[in-house]
XYZ file of C-alpha atoms in Angstrom:
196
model
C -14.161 -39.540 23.263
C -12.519 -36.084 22.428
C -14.949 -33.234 23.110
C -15.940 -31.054 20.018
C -13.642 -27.825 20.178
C -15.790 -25.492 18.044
C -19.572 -26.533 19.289
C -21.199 -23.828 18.131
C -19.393 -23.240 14.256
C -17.978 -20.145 15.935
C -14.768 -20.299 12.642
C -17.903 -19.615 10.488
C -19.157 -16.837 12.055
C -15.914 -15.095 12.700
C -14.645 -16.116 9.083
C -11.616 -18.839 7.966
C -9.265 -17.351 9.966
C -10.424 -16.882 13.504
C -7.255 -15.342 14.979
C -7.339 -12.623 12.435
C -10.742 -11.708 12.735
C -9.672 -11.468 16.985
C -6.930 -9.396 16.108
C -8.768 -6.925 13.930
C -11.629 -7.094 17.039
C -8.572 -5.882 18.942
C -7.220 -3.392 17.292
C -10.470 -1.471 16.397
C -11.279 -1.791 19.960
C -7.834 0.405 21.234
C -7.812 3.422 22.624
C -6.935 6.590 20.659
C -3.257 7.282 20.954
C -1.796 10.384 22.367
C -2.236 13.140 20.324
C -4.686 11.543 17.610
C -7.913 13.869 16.994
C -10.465 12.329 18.753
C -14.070 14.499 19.004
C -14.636 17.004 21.888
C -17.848 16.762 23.453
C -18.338 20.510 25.212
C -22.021 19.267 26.259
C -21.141 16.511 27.903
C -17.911 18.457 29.520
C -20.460 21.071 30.888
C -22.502 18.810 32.628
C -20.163 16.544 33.996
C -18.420 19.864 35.265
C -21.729 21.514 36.774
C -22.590 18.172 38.296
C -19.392 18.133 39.996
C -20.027 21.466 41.477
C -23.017 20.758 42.491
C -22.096 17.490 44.322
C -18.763 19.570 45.870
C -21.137 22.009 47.106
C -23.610 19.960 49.110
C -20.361 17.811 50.436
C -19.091 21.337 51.554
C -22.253 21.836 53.538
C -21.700 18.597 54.874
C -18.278 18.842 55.898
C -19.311 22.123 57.356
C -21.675 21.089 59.294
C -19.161 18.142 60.513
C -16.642 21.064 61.635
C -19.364 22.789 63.938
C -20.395 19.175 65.527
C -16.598 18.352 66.280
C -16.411 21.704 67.585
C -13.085 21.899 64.947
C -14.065 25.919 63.326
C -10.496 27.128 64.625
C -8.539 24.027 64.343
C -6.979 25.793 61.159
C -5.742 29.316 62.965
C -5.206 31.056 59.836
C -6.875 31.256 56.340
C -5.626 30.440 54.010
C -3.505 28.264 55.423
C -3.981 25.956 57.800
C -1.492 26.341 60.964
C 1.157 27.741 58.937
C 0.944 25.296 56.302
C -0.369 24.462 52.853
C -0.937 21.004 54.082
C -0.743 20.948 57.715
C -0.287 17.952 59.907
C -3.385 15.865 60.170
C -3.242 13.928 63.343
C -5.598 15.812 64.733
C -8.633 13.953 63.592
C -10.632 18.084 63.743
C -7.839 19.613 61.967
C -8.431 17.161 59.503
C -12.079 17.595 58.866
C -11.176 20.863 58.646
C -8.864 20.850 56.245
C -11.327 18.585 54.350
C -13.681 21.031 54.307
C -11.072 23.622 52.527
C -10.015 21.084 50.104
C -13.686 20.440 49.143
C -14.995 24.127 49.141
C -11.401 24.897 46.638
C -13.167 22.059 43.991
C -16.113 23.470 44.155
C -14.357 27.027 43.669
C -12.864 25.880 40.480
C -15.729 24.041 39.175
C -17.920 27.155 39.667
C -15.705 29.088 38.011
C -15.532 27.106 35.120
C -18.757 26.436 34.726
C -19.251 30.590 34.662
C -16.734 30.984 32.004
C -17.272 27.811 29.802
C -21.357 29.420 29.914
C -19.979 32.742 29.073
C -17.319 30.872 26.498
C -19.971 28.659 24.917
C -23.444 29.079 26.209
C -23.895 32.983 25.548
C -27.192 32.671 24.032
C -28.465 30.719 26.469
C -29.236 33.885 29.351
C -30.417 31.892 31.829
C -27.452 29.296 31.749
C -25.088 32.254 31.672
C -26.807 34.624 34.505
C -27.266 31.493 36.549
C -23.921 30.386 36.570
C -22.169 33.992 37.086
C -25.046 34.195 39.972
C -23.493 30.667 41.618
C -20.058 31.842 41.377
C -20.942 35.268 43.029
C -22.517 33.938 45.773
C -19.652 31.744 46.282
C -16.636 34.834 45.999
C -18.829 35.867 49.058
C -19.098 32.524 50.880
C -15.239 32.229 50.482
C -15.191 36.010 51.870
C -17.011 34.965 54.894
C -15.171 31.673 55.458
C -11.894 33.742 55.663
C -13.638 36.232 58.472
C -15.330 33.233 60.433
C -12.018 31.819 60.885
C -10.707 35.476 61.607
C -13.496 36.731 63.716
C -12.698 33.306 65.735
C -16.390 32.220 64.733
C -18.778 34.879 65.303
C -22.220 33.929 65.281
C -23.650 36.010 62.499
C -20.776 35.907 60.251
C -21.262 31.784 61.076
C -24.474 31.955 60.068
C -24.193 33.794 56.888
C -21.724 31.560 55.963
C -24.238 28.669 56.363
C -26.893 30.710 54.090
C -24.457 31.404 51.609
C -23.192 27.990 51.447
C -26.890 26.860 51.079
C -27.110 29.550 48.110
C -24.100 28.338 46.372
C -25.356 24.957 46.519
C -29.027 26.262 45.357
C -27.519 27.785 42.607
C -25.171 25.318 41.769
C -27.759 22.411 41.152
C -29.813 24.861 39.443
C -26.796 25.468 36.854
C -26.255 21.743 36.745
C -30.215 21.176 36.391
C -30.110 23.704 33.261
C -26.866 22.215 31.935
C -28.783 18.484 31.547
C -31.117 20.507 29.012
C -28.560 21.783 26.655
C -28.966 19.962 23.216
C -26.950 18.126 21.646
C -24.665 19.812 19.003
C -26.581 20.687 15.780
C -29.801 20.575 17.701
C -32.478 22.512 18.063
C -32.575 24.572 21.670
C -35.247 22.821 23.780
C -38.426 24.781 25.027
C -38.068 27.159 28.240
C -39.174 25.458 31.181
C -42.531 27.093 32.574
């Protein structure tokens, strides 16, 4: 005996022509194209941005604290570059981390920035959002300062440890603007209460 093909009536639920229905499933199921309008969410844009910074600057801590344990602070001789090079040759498993470290700390330089402008940009009422986020991205133009003259000052233990309190400020700061960033309201919403 043949086995039933359509157990379940599923032609009456998708209509007389089951293919068609599929095909219309399909096609209102594609992607936009390139270049159709398709709604900007600055919101969600924010946060995902002032998460990232906040994630890049604890892994910066991290990787930092990686480069003292391996002993690798002046595997890169120079600053910015690394040995001469934008991307130096990373054999050496503490010129590596080292370089890992840079690459990190120049996301979460860019995503710092941009979360200072974009709160300037779009957040301006919001005073906290914008005078925590121009606060983050301060504390980091320093931080970057002070990476620069630990590498110069071939590691100097107070500008070392500034750098390490810094670093811990940036990343303070940075979940903070990330923290106040998962608050904004949606579009067309009404601004939620202060906190405290």
């Amino acid at each position: 005996m043949g086995r039933d093909r359509n157990p379940r009536g599923l032609e009456r639920r998708l209509g007389a022509n089951p293919l068609e229905s599929e095909r219309d499933f399909i096609a209102r199921s594609r992607l936009p194209r390139f270049g159709s309008r398709v709604a900007f969410d600055r919101r969600r844009f924010y946060q995902v941005v002032a998460i990232l910074a906040a994630v890049c600057a604890y892994a910066t801590i991290v990787l930092g604290g990686t480069v003292r344990g391996m002993d690798a602070g002046l595997a890169c001789l120079d600053w910015p570059l690394c040995n001469g090079s934008v991307v130096p040759n990373l054999g050496d498993p503490r010129v590596a981390v080292e370089y890992a470290h840079r690459l990190v700390a120049a996301v979460t330089s860019l995503s710092l920035l941009l979360t200072a402008v974009l709160a300037v940009l779009w957040y301006r009422r919001d005073l906290r959002l914008v005078l925590l986020s121009l606060v983050a991205f301060g504390i980091l133009v320093a931080q970057v300062w002070l990476g620069a003259l630990t590498i110069t000052s071939s590691l100097n233990w107070v500008i070392v440890t500034i750098h390490l309190a810094l670093g811990t400020a940036t990343f303070a700061f940075g979940l903070l603007v990330a923290l106040f960033a998962l608050r904004l309201p949606p579009v067309g919403a009404a601004s939620p209460r202060p906190i405290g």
